[in-house]
Amino acid sequence: MNRIYLDNAATTPMSSEVLNEMMPYFTSAYGNSSSLHGFGREARAALDVARDRIAKGIGCDADEIYFTSGATESNNWAIYGIAYANRNKGSHIITSKIEHPSILKICQKLENEGFRVTYLDVDRQGFVRIDQLLHYIDADTILISIMAANNEVGTIQNLQAIANIAKEKGIIFHTDATQAIGAINLNVHEMGIDSLSMSAHKINGPKGIGALYVRKNVPIVPFVLGGEQESNMRAGTVNVPGIVGFGKAVEIATRDIITNSKKMRQLRDYFINEVQKNIDMVYLNGHPIQRLPNNVSLSFAMVEGESILMLLDSVGIAVSTGSACSSGALEHSHVLRAMQLPLDLAQGTVRFSLGKSTTKADLDYTVAELVKIVAKLRQMSPISRAQVGKMTGGDPKCTVKK
Ligand SMILES: *Cc1c(COP(=O)(O)O)cnc(C)c1O
C-alpha cells in the first residue's frame, strides 16, 4: 500500500543529508566530547560546528545555545529555571491557554510551589489576547512565555508585538518556537526574545535532541544536575551524533525557508480549497493566512475526528486528531476549547500537516478518500447528528444537509 504521511507536526522523517552528517559520530568519531584526548577533541569540534549553525539559524551567539533532549525539556527548563533564578524579583508568570503541555504542566507545578500563573485567553483564530497581556502584567511579573506558532491549529502569534511589550516592561520573554523553526524567520537578538525552545525532530532532524537559547544576561538555574557539560548548565554526556544532525537540520531548514514555505503554503491552500469544494460543513481552524505553511486543521461537522483518522489510516494516510483521548474519556483539545470551538466541531477535528516531500498527488488522493469516508460516517452516524444541536446549543452553521 502506498503510504502518505500527513502528520509532520508530530514528527518528520530525517533527511538523508542529516543522516550522512551524523553517521561518522556513531561509528568512528565516537568520543566523549568532555574527554581530553583526540577522540574527545574530535567530538568537541563537531559540537562547535553544530552550535554555530544553530546560533546562526536563530540569530544569537553560540554560547547562548544549550543542548537538551528536546523541546519538552527546553520548555520545562526555561520556565522552571527562569522562575527560580528570578524569584527575588517576583513570582508571577504569564503564559497562554494554548501552549504545549510541556509549558502548561511545568507552570502548574510552579503554582503548587508558590508562583502565580496567568493563562491568557486566545481569540477565535487562536491569537493570544494582547489586551489581556497588558492588563495582567504587574510589578510582580518576571516571565512571559508565549509560543511562536501553535502545533494544533497553526496560528502564528504576533511575536514581535509580545516581545516589544515584554522588553518595555523589563520582563523576560520566552517562546516555544518548536513549530516555527524553518517556517518563519526568527532572529532572537533583533526581535528581543530572551529565551527560545526548539527541537530537531520537527525539522527533519533526529529525535531526542533539542536546544534552549538563553540570552547571556538572563538569569536561569540549571534543571538537569550532574557533570559540568554545557557550561555547567545542563549535565549529562552530550548526544554528539544527535547534535551534529540537529545542526545540519537547522542549517537546511533556515537555508531553504523561503522556497520550502512557499511550496508548502501553495499545497496547503490547494488542499483546503479542494476539501471545502468537495465536502460540506468543513471549517478551517486558526487564521487563514497567518498560519504555519504546512498546517491544515479542519473540523468536520457531524463526524468524529478519530473515526476519520482510523479510516484514513486503513487506506495508508496518516493524520492526527485535534482532540486527545485520555483515559477512555473523550476529552477535547485544550487549544480548541480555548478558541471556543463548539464541542461537536472540536470532536470532528483532524490535523493534516504537510512535509517536505508531500506532493499534489498525495493531497488529491487524500481528498478523494476523505470524501468517501466523511460521506460514509455521516450516513452511519445518526447519533452524532442528533448531538449537534444538543452539545452546542445549536450552531446555525451545523444544520443537517440532505
Ligand atoms: C513537538 C512540540 C514540543 C515537544 O518537543 P519534543 O522535542 O518532542 O519534546 C513542544 N512544543 C511544541 C509546540 C511542539 O510542537
CSV table of C-alpha atoms and ligand atoms in Angstrom, one decimal:
chain,number,residue,atom,x,y,z
A,1,MET,CA,0.0,0.0,0.0
A,2,ASN,CA,1.2,3.5,-0.9
A,3,ARG,CA,1.6,5.3,2.4
A,4,ILE,CA,1.1,9.1,2.8
A,5,TYR,CA,2.4,10.8,5.8
A,6,LEU,CA,0.4,14.0,6.8
A,7,ASP,CA,1.5,14.2,10.4
A,8,ASN,CA,4.6,16.3,10.1
A,9,ALA,CA,3.6,18.4,13.1
A,10,ALA,CA,4.1,15.2,15.3
A,11,THR,CA,7.4,14.4,13.8
A,12,THR,CA,9.2,14.4,10.5
A,13,PRO,CA,11.3,11.9,8.6
A,14,MET,CA,15.0,12.6,8.9
A,15,SER,CA,16.7,13.9,5.7
A,16,SER,CA,19.5,11.9,4.1
A,17,GLU,CA,21.8,14.9,4.3
A,18,VAL,CA,21.3,14.9,8.0
A,19,LEU,CA,21.9,11.2,8.4
A,20,ASN,CA,25.0,11.3,6.3
A,21,GLU,CA,26.4,14.1,8.5
A,22,MET,CA,25.6,12.1,11.7
A,23,MET,CA,27.0,8.7,10.6
A,24,PRO,CA,30.7,9.1,11.5
A,25,TYR,CA,29.7,10.1,15.0
A,26,PHE,CA,28.1,6.8,15.6
A,27,THR,CA,30.9,4.8,14.1
A,28,SER,CA,34.5,6.2,14.0
A,29,ALA,CA,34.2,9.5,15.8
A,30,TYR,CA,32.5,8.2,18.9
A,31,GLY,CA,34.5,10.1,21.6
A,32,ASN,CA,33.0,11.8,24.6
A,33,SER,CA,33.2,15.5,24.0
A,34,SER,CA,34.4,16.0,27.6
A,35,SER,CA,37.4,13.8,27.1
A,36,LEU,CA,40.8,15.5,26.7
A,37,HIS,CA,42.2,13.1,24.1
A,38,GLY,CA,41.9,13.2,20.3
A,39,PHE,CA,38.6,11.3,20.3
A,40,GLY,CA,37.2,13.9,22.7
A,41,ARG,CA,38.6,16.8,20.7
A,42,GLU,CA,37.1,15.4,17.5
A,43,ALA,CA,33.6,15.2,19.1
A,44,ARG,CA,34.1,18.7,20.7
A,45,ALA,CA,34.9,20.2,17.3
A,46,ALA,CA,31.7,18.7,15.9
A,47,LEU,CA,29.7,20.3,18.7
A,48,ASP,CA,31.2,23.7,18.0
A,49,VAL,CA,30.2,23.5,14.3
A,50,ALA,CA,26.6,22.4,15.2
A,51,ARG,CA,26.3,25.1,17.9
A,52,ASP,CA,27.4,27.8,15.4
A,53,ARG,CA,24.9,26.6,12.8
A,54,ILE,CA,22.0,26.7,15.3
A,55,ALA,CA,23.1,30.1,16.6
A,56,LYS,CA,23.2,31.4,13.1
A,57,GLY,CA,19.8,29.9,12.3
A,58,ILE,CA,18.1,31.9,15.1
A,59,GLY,CA,20.4,35.0,15.3
A,60,CYS,CA,22.1,34.5,18.6
A,61,ASP,CA,25.7,33.8,19.8
A,62,ALA,CA,26.9,30.2,20.0
A,63,ASP,CA,27.4,30.4,23.8
A,64,GLU,CA,23.7,31.2,24.2
A,65,ILE,CA,22.7,27.7,23.0
A,66,TYR,CA,22.4,24.8,25.4
A,67,PHE,CA,21.6,21.3,24.1
A,68,THR,CA,18.8,19.4,25.7
A,69,SER,CA,16.8,16.2,25.0
A,70,GLY,CA,14.2,18.1,23.0
A,71,ALA,CA,11.7,20.9,23.3
A,72,THR,CA,9.9,19.3,26.2
A,73,GLU,CA,13.0,19.6,28.4
A,74,SER,CA,13.8,23.0,27.0
A,75,ASN,CA,10.4,24.3,27.9
A,76,ASN,CA,10.4,22.7,31.3
A,77,TRP,CA,13.9,24.1,32.0
A,78,ALA,CA,13.1,27.6,30.7
A,79,ILE,CA,10.0,28.1,32.9
A,80,TYR,CA,11.5,26.4,36.0
A,81,GLY,CA,15.0,27.8,35.6
A,82,ILE,CA,14.0,31.4,34.9
A,83,ALA,CA,11.2,31.4,37.6
A,84,TYR,CA,13.6,30.2,40.3
A,85,ALA,CA,16.5,32.4,39.2
A,86,ASN,CA,14.3,35.5,39.4
A,87,ARG,CA,12.3,34.7,42.5
A,88,ASN,CA,13.9,37.6,44.3
A,89,LYS,CA,12.2,39.9,41.7
A,90,GLY,CA,8.7,38.4,41.7
A,91,SER,CA,6.7,35.3,41.4
A,92,HIS,CA,4.2,36.0,38.6
A,93,ILE,CA,4.3,34.2,35.2
A,94,ILE,CA,2.1,34.9,32.2
A,95,THR,CA,1.5,32.3,29.5
A,96,SER,CA,-1.4,31.3,27.3
A,97,LYS,CA,-4.1,28.6,27.4
A,98,ILE,CA,-2.9,27.1,24.1
A,99,GLU,CA,0.7,26.3,25.0
A,100,HIS,CA,2.1,22.8,24.6
A,101,PRO,CA,1.7,20.6,27.7
A,102,SER,CA,5.4,20.9,28.4
A,103,ILE,CA,4.8,24.6,29.2
A,104,LEU,CA,1.4,24.2,30.9
A,105,LYS,CA,2.4,21.3,33.2
A,106,ILE,CA,5.6,23.0,34.5
A,107,CYS,CA,3.5,26.1,35.1
A,108,GLN,CA,1.0,24.1,37.1
A,109,LYS,CA,3.9,22.6,39.1
A,110,LEU,CA,5.2,26.1,39.9
A,111,GLU,CA,1.8,27.2,41.0
A,112,ASN,CA,2.0,24.4,43.6
A,113,GLU,CA,5.3,25.8,44.6
A,114,GLY,CA,4.0,29.3,45.3
A,115,PHE,CA,4.3,31.0,42.0
A,116,ARG,CA,1.3,32.8,40.4
A,117,VAL,CA,0.5,31.9,36.8
A,118,THR,CA,-1.9,33.8,34.5
A,119,TYR,CA,-3.1,31.8,31.4
A,120,LEU,CA,-4.2,34.2,28.7
A,121,ASP,CA,-7.2,33.6,26.5
A,122,VAL,CA,-7.0,33.5,22.8
A,123,ASP,CA,-9.5,34.7,20.2
A,124,ARG,CA,-11.4,32.5,17.8
A,125,GLN,CA,-8.5,32.3,15.4
A,126,GLY,CA,-6.0,31.4,18.1
A,127,PHE,CA,-4.3,34.7,18.7
A,128,VAL,CA,-3.2,35.5,22.2
A,129,ARG,CA,-5.2,38.4,23.6
A,130,ILE,CA,-2.7,41.2,23.8
A,131,ASP,CA,-5.2,43.4,25.7
A,132,GLN,CA,-5.2,40.7,28.4
A,133,LEU,CA,-1.4,40.5,28.4
A,134,LEU,CA,-1.2,44.3,29.1
A,135,HIS,CA,-3.9,44.0,31.7
A,136,TYR,CA,-2.3,41.2,33.7
A,137,ILE,CA,1.3,42.5,33.8
A,138,ASP,CA,2.1,43.8,37.2
A,139,ALA,CA,5.2,44.7,39.3
A,140,ASP,CA,5.5,41.0,40.3
A,141,THR,CA,5.6,39.6,36.7
A,142,ILE,CA,9.0,38.0,36.0
A,143,LEU,CA,8.3,35.9,32.9
A,144,ILE,CA,6.1,35.8,29.8
A,145,SER,CA,6.0,32.6,27.8
A,146,ILE,CA,4.0,32.6,24.5
A,147,MET,CA,4.5,30.0,21.8
A,148,ALA,CA,5.6,31.3,18.3
A,149,ALA,CA,3.2,29.1,16.4
A,150,ASN,CA,0.6,26.6,17.6
A,151,ASN,CA,1.1,22.9,16.8
A,152,GLU,CA,-2.6,22.0,16.6
A,153,VAL,CA,-4.2,24.9,14.7
A,154,GLY,CA,-1.1,26.5,13.1
A,155,THR,CA,-1.8,30.1,14.1
A,156,ILE,CA,1.4,32.2,14.2
A,157,GLN,CA,1.4,34.7,17.1
A,158,ASN,CA,2.2,38.3,16.8
A,159,LEU,CA,5.6,37.5,18.4
A,160,GLN,CA,7.3,40.9,17.8
A,161,ALA,CA,4.4,42.8,19.5
A,162,ILE,CA,4.6,40.5,22.5
A,163,ALA,CA,8.4,40.7,22.7
A,164,ASN,CA,8.2,44.5,22.5
A,165,ILE,CA,5.7,44.6,25.4
A,166,ALA,CA,8.0,42.3,27.5
A,167,LYS,CA,11.0,44.4,26.7
A,168,GLU,CA,9.3,47.7,27.5
A,169,LYS,CA,8.1,46.4,30.9
A,170,GLY,CA,11.5,44.7,31.6
A,171,ILE,CA,10.1,41.2,31.8
A,172,ILE,CA,11.9,38.1,30.5
A,173,PHE,CA,10.3,36.7,27.3
A,174,HIS,CA,10.4,33.0,26.5
A,175,THR,CA,8.9,31.5,23.3
A,176,ASP,CA,8.4,27.8,22.3
A,177,ALA,CA,9.4,28.0,18.7
A,178,THR,CA,9.4,24.3,18.0
A,179,GLN,CA,6.9,24.6,15.2
A,180,ALA,CA,8.1,27.9,13.9
A,181,ILE,CA,11.7,27.0,13.1
A,182,GLY,CA,12.0,26.6,9.3
A,183,ALA,CA,8.6,28.1,8.8
A,184,ILE,CA,9.1,31.7,9.8
A,185,ASN,CA,12.2,33.9,10.1
A,186,LEU,CA,13.3,34.3,13.6
A,187,ASN,CA,16.2,36.5,14.8
A,188,VAL,CA,16.1,36.4,18.6
A,189,HIS,CA,18.5,39.3,19.1
A,190,GLU,CA,16.8,41.6,16.7
A,191,MET,CA,13.3,40.6,18.0
A,192,GLY,CA,14.2,40.9,21.6
A,193,ILE,CA,13.5,37.3,22.5
A,194,ASP,CA,15.2,36.3,25.7
A,195,SER,CA,14.7,32.5,25.6
A,196,LEU,CA,13.6,30.1,23.0
A,197,SER,CA,12.9,26.3,22.7
A,198,MET,CA,13.5,24.2,19.6
A,199,SER,CA,13.6,20.5,18.7
A,200,ALA,CA,15.4,18.7,15.9
A,201,HIS,CA,12.8,16.0,15.0
A,202,LYS,CA,10.2,18.6,13.9
A,203,ILE,CA,12.6,19.9,11.2
A,204,ASN,CA,13.8,16.7,9.6
A,205,GLY,CA,16.4,16.0,12.2
A,206,PRO,CA,16.8,13.2,14.8
A,207,LYS,CA,14.6,12.6,17.7
A,208,GLY,CA,15.6,13.2,21.3
A,209,ILE,CA,17.7,16.3,20.7
A,210,GLY,CA,16.8,20.0,21.1
A,211,ALA,CA,18.1,23.2,22.4
A,212,LEU,CA,17.3,26.1,24.7
A,213,TYR,CA,18.6,29.5,23.7
A,214,VAL,CA,19.0,31.8,26.7
A,215,ARG,CA,20.2,35.4,26.2
A,216,LYS,CA,23.5,36.0,28.0
A,217,ASN,CA,22.3,38.3,30.8
A,218,VAL,CA,19.1,36.3,31.6
A,219,PRO,CA,19.3,34.6,35.0
A,220,ILE,CA,18.4,30.9,34.8
A,221,VAL,CA,19.2,28.0,37.2
A,222,PRO,CA,20.2,24.5,35.8
A,223,PHE,CA,17.5,21.9,35.6
A,224,VAL,CA,19.5,18.7,35.0
A,225,LEU,CA,22.2,18.3,37.6
A,226,GLY,CA,25.5,16.4,37.5
A,227,GLY,CA,28.6,16.9,35.4
A,228,GLU,CA,30.0,20.1,34.0
A,229,GLN,CA,28.7,19.7,30.4
A,230,GLU,CA,27.1,22.7,28.6
A,231,SER,CA,29.0,25.3,30.8
A,232,ASN,CA,27.7,23.7,34.0
A,233,MET,CA,24.1,24.4,32.9
A,234,ARG,CA,22.9,21.0,31.6
A,235,ALA,CA,24.6,17.9,32.9
A,236,GLY,CA,25.0,14.6,31.1
A,237,THR,CA,27.2,13.2,28.4
A,238,VAL,CA,26.2,15.1,25.3
A,239,ASN,CA,24.4,13.4,22.4
A,240,VAL,CA,27.1,14.2,19.8
A,241,PRO,CA,25.5,12.4,16.7
A,242,GLY,CA,22.2,14.0,17.6
A,243,ILE,CA,23.6,17.4,17.9
A,244,VAL,CA,25.5,17.1,14.7
A,245,GLY,CA,22.3,16.1,12.9
A,246,PHE,CA,20.4,18.9,14.7
A,247,GLY,CA,22.9,21.5,13.5
A,248,LYS,CA,22.6,20.2,9.9
A,249,ALA,CA,18.8,20.2,10.1
A,250,VAL,CA,18.7,23.8,11.3
A,251,GLU,CA,21.2,24.8,8.6
A,252,ILE,CA,19.0,23.2,5.9
A,253,ALA,CA,15.7,24.5,7.4
A,254,THR,CA,16.9,28.1,7.5
A,255,ARG,CA,18.7,27.9,4.2
A,256,ASP,CA,15.5,26.6,2.4
A,257,ILE,CA,13.0,28.5,4.4
A,258,ILE,CA,11.7,30.7,1.5
A,259,THR,CA,11.3,28.0,-1.2
A,260,ASN,CA,10.0,25.4,1.2
A,261,SER,CA,7.4,27.5,2.9
A,262,LYS,CA,6.2,28.9,-0.4
A,263,LYS,CA,5.8,25.5,-1.8
A,264,MET,CA,4.0,24.2,1.3
A,265,ARG,CA,1.8,27.2,1.5
A,266,GLN,CA,0.6,26.6,-2.1
A,267,LEU,CA,-0.1,22.9,-1.4
A,268,ARG,CA,-1.8,23.8,1.9
A,269,ASP,CA,-4.2,26.2,0.3
A,270,TYR,CA,-4.8,23.9,-2.6
A,271,PHE,CA,-5.7,21.2,-0.1
A,272,ILE,CA,-8.0,23.4,2.0
A,273,ASN,CA,-9.8,24.5,-1.1
A,274,GLU,CA,-10.2,21.0,-2.5
A,275,VAL,CA,-11.6,19.7,0.7
A,276,GLN,CA,-14.1,22.6,1.1
A,277,LYS,CA,-15.1,22.3,-2.5
A,278,ASN,CA,-15.9,18.6,-2.2
A,279,ILE,CA,-17.2,18.2,1.4
A,280,ASP,CA,-20.0,20.2,3.1
A,281,MET,CA,-19.7,21.6,6.5
A,282,VAL,CA,-16.0,21.7,6.9
A,283,TYR,CA,-14.4,24.5,8.8
A,284,LEU,CA,-10.7,25.7,8.9
A,285,ASN,CA,-9.3,26.3,12.4
A,286,GLY,CA,-6.8,29.1,13.1
A,287,HIS,CA,-6.0,32.1,11.0
A,288,PRO,CA,-6.4,31.5,7.2
A,289,ILE,CA,-3.1,33.4,6.3
A,290,GLN,CA,-1.1,33.9,9.4
A,291,ARG,CA,-0.6,30.2,9.9
A,292,LEU,CA,2.1,27.6,9.6
A,293,PRO,CA,2.8,26.9,5.9
A,294,ASN,CA,2.2,23.2,6.5
A,295,ASN,CA,-0.7,23.1,8.9
A,296,VAL,CA,-4.3,22.3,7.9
A,297,SER,CA,-6.7,21.9,10.9
A,298,LEU,CA,-10.2,21.1,9.7
A,299,SER,CA,-13.4,20.5,11.7
A,300,PHE,CA,-15.9,18.2,10.0
A,301,ALA,CA,-19.4,18.6,11.4
A,302,MET,CA,-21.3,15.5,12.5
A,303,VAL,CA,-18.3,13.1,12.5
A,304,GLU,CA,-15.7,12.0,14.9
A,305,GLY,CA,-12.2,13.0,14.1
A,306,GLU,CA,-11.0,9.7,15.5
A,307,SER,CA,-13.1,7.8,13.1
A,308,ILE,CA,-11.8,9.8,10.1
A,309,LEU,CA,-8.2,9.1,11.4
A,310,MET,CA,-8.8,5.4,11.6
A,311,LEU,CA,-10.4,5.1,8.2
A,312,LEU,CA,-7.7,7.3,6.6
A,313,ASP,CA,-5.1,5.1,8.3
A,314,SER,CA,-6.7,2.0,6.8
A,315,VAL,CA,-6.0,3.4,3.3
A,316,GLY,CA,-2.5,4.4,4.2
A,317,ILE,CA,-2.9,8.0,5.1
A,318,ALA,CA,-1.5,9.3,8.5
A,319,VAL,CA,-3.1,12.3,10.2
A,320,SER,CA,-3.8,13.4,13.7
A,321,THR,CA,-6.9,14.5,15.6
A,322,GLY,CA,-7.3,17.8,17.4
A,323,SER,CA,-8.8,16.0,20.4
A,324,ALA,CA,-6.7,14.0,22.7
A,325,CYS,CA,-8.4,10.9,24.1
A,326,SER,CA,-7.2,10.5,27.7
A,327,SER,CA,-8.1,7.6,30.0
A,328,GLY,CA,-11.1,6.5,28.0
A,329,ALA,CA,-13.0,9.7,28.3
A,330,LEU,CA,-13.3,11.7,25.1
A,331,GLU,CA,-11.7,14.9,26.2
A,332,HIS,CA,-11.5,17.7,23.8
A,333,SER,CA,-8.3,19.6,22.9
A,334,HIS,CA,-7.4,22.4,25.3
A,335,VAL,CA,-6.4,24.5,22.2
A,336,LEU,CA,-9.8,24.2,20.5
A,337,ARG,CA,-11.5,24.7,23.8
A,338,ALA,CA,-9.6,27.9,24.4
A,339,MET,CA,-10.6,29.0,20.9
A,340,GLN,CA,-14.2,28.4,21.9
A,341,LEU,CA,-14.9,25.9,19.2
A,342,PRO,CA,-18.2,24.1,19.8
A,343,LEU,CA,-17.6,20.7,21.3
A,344,ASP,CA,-19.1,18.7,18.4
A,345,LEU,CA,-16.8,20.5,15.9
A,346,ALA,CA,-13.8,20.0,18.2
A,347,GLN,CA,-14.6,16.3,18.2
A,348,GLY,CA,-14.7,16.4,14.4
A,349,THR,CA,-11.3,18.0,14.1
A,350,VAL,CA,-8.5,16.5,12.1
A,351,ARG,CA,-5.0,17.9,11.6
A,352,PHE,CA,-3.2,17.4,8.3
A,353,SER,CA,0.4,18.6,8.5
A,354,LEU,CA,2.4,18.6,5.3
A,355,GLY,CA,6.0,17.8,4.9
A,356,LYS,CA,8.9,18.5,2.5
A,357,SER,CA,8.1,15.5,0.3
A,358,THR,CA,4.3,16.0,0.2
A,359,THR,CA,3.0,16.1,-3.4
A,360,LYS,CA,-0.1,17.4,-5.0
A,361,ALA,CA,-0.9,13.8,-5.9
A,362,ASP,CA,-0.8,12.8,-2.2
A,363,LEU,CA,-3.3,15.5,-1.5
A,364,ASP,CA,-5.6,14.6,-4.4
A,365,TYR,CA,-5.6,11.0,-3.1
A,366,THR,CA,-6.3,12.2,0.4
A,367,VAL,CA,-9.2,14.4,-0.7
A,368,ALA,CA,-10.7,11.5,-2.7
A,369,GLU,CA,-10.6,9.2,0.3
A,370,LEU,CA,-11.9,11.9,2.7
A,371,VAL,CA,-14.9,12.5,0.5
A,372,LYS,CA,-15.8,8.8,0.7
A,373,ILE,CA,-15.0,8.5,4.4
A,374,VAL,CA,-16.9,11.6,5.6
A,375,ALA,CA,-20.0,10.6,3.5
A,376,LYS,CA,-19.9,7.1,4.9
A,377,LEU,CA,-19.5,8.3,8.5
A,378,ARG,CA,-22.2,10.9,8.2
A,379,GLN,CA,-24.6,8.4,6.8
A,380,MET,CA,-23.8,5.8,9.5
A,381,SER,CA,-23.9,8.1,12.5
A,382,PRO,CA,-27.4,9.3,13.5
A,383,ILE,CA,-26.1,9.7,17.0
A,384,SER,CA,-23.6,12.4,16.2
A,385,ARG,CA,-26.3,14.1,14.1
A,386,ALA,CA,-28.7,14.2,17.0
A,387,GLN,CA,-26.0,15.6,19.2
A,388,VAL,CA,-25.2,18.6,17.1
A,389,GLY,CA,-27.8,20.9,18.5
A,390,LYS,CA,-27.6,19.5,21.9
A,391,MET,CA,-24.0,19.9,22.5
A,392,THR,CA,-23.5,23.3,21.0
A,393,GLY,CA,-26.8,24.8,21.9
A,394,GLY,CA,-27.5,24.9,18.2
A,395,ASP,CA,-24.8,26.2,15.9
A,396,PRO,CA,-26.6,27.6,12.8
A,397,LYS,CA,-23.7,26.5,10.6
A,398,CYS,CA,-24.3,22.9,11.6
A,399,THR,CA,-27.7,22.3,10.2
A,400,VAL,CA,-28.0,18.8,8.6
A,401,LYS,CA,-27.9,19.0,4.9
A,402,LYS,CA,-29.6,16.2,2.8
B,1,LIG,C1,6.6,18.8,19.5
B,1,LIG,C2,6.5,20.0,20.3
B,1,LIG,C3,7.1,20.1,21.6
B,1,LIG,C4,7.8,19.0,22.2
B,1,LIG,O1,9.0,18.7,21.5
B,1,LIG,P1,9.8,17.3,21.8
B,1,LIG,O2,11.2,17.6,21.2
B,1,LIG,O3,9.1,16.3,21.1
B,1,LIG,O4,9.9,17.2,23.3
B,1,LIG,C5,6.9,21.3,22.2
B,1,LIG,N1,6.3,22.3,21.7
B,1,LIG,C6,5.7,22.3,20.5
B,1,LIG,C7,4.9,23.4,20.0
B,1,LIG,C8,5.8,21.1,19.8
B,1,LIG,O5,5.2,21.1,18.6
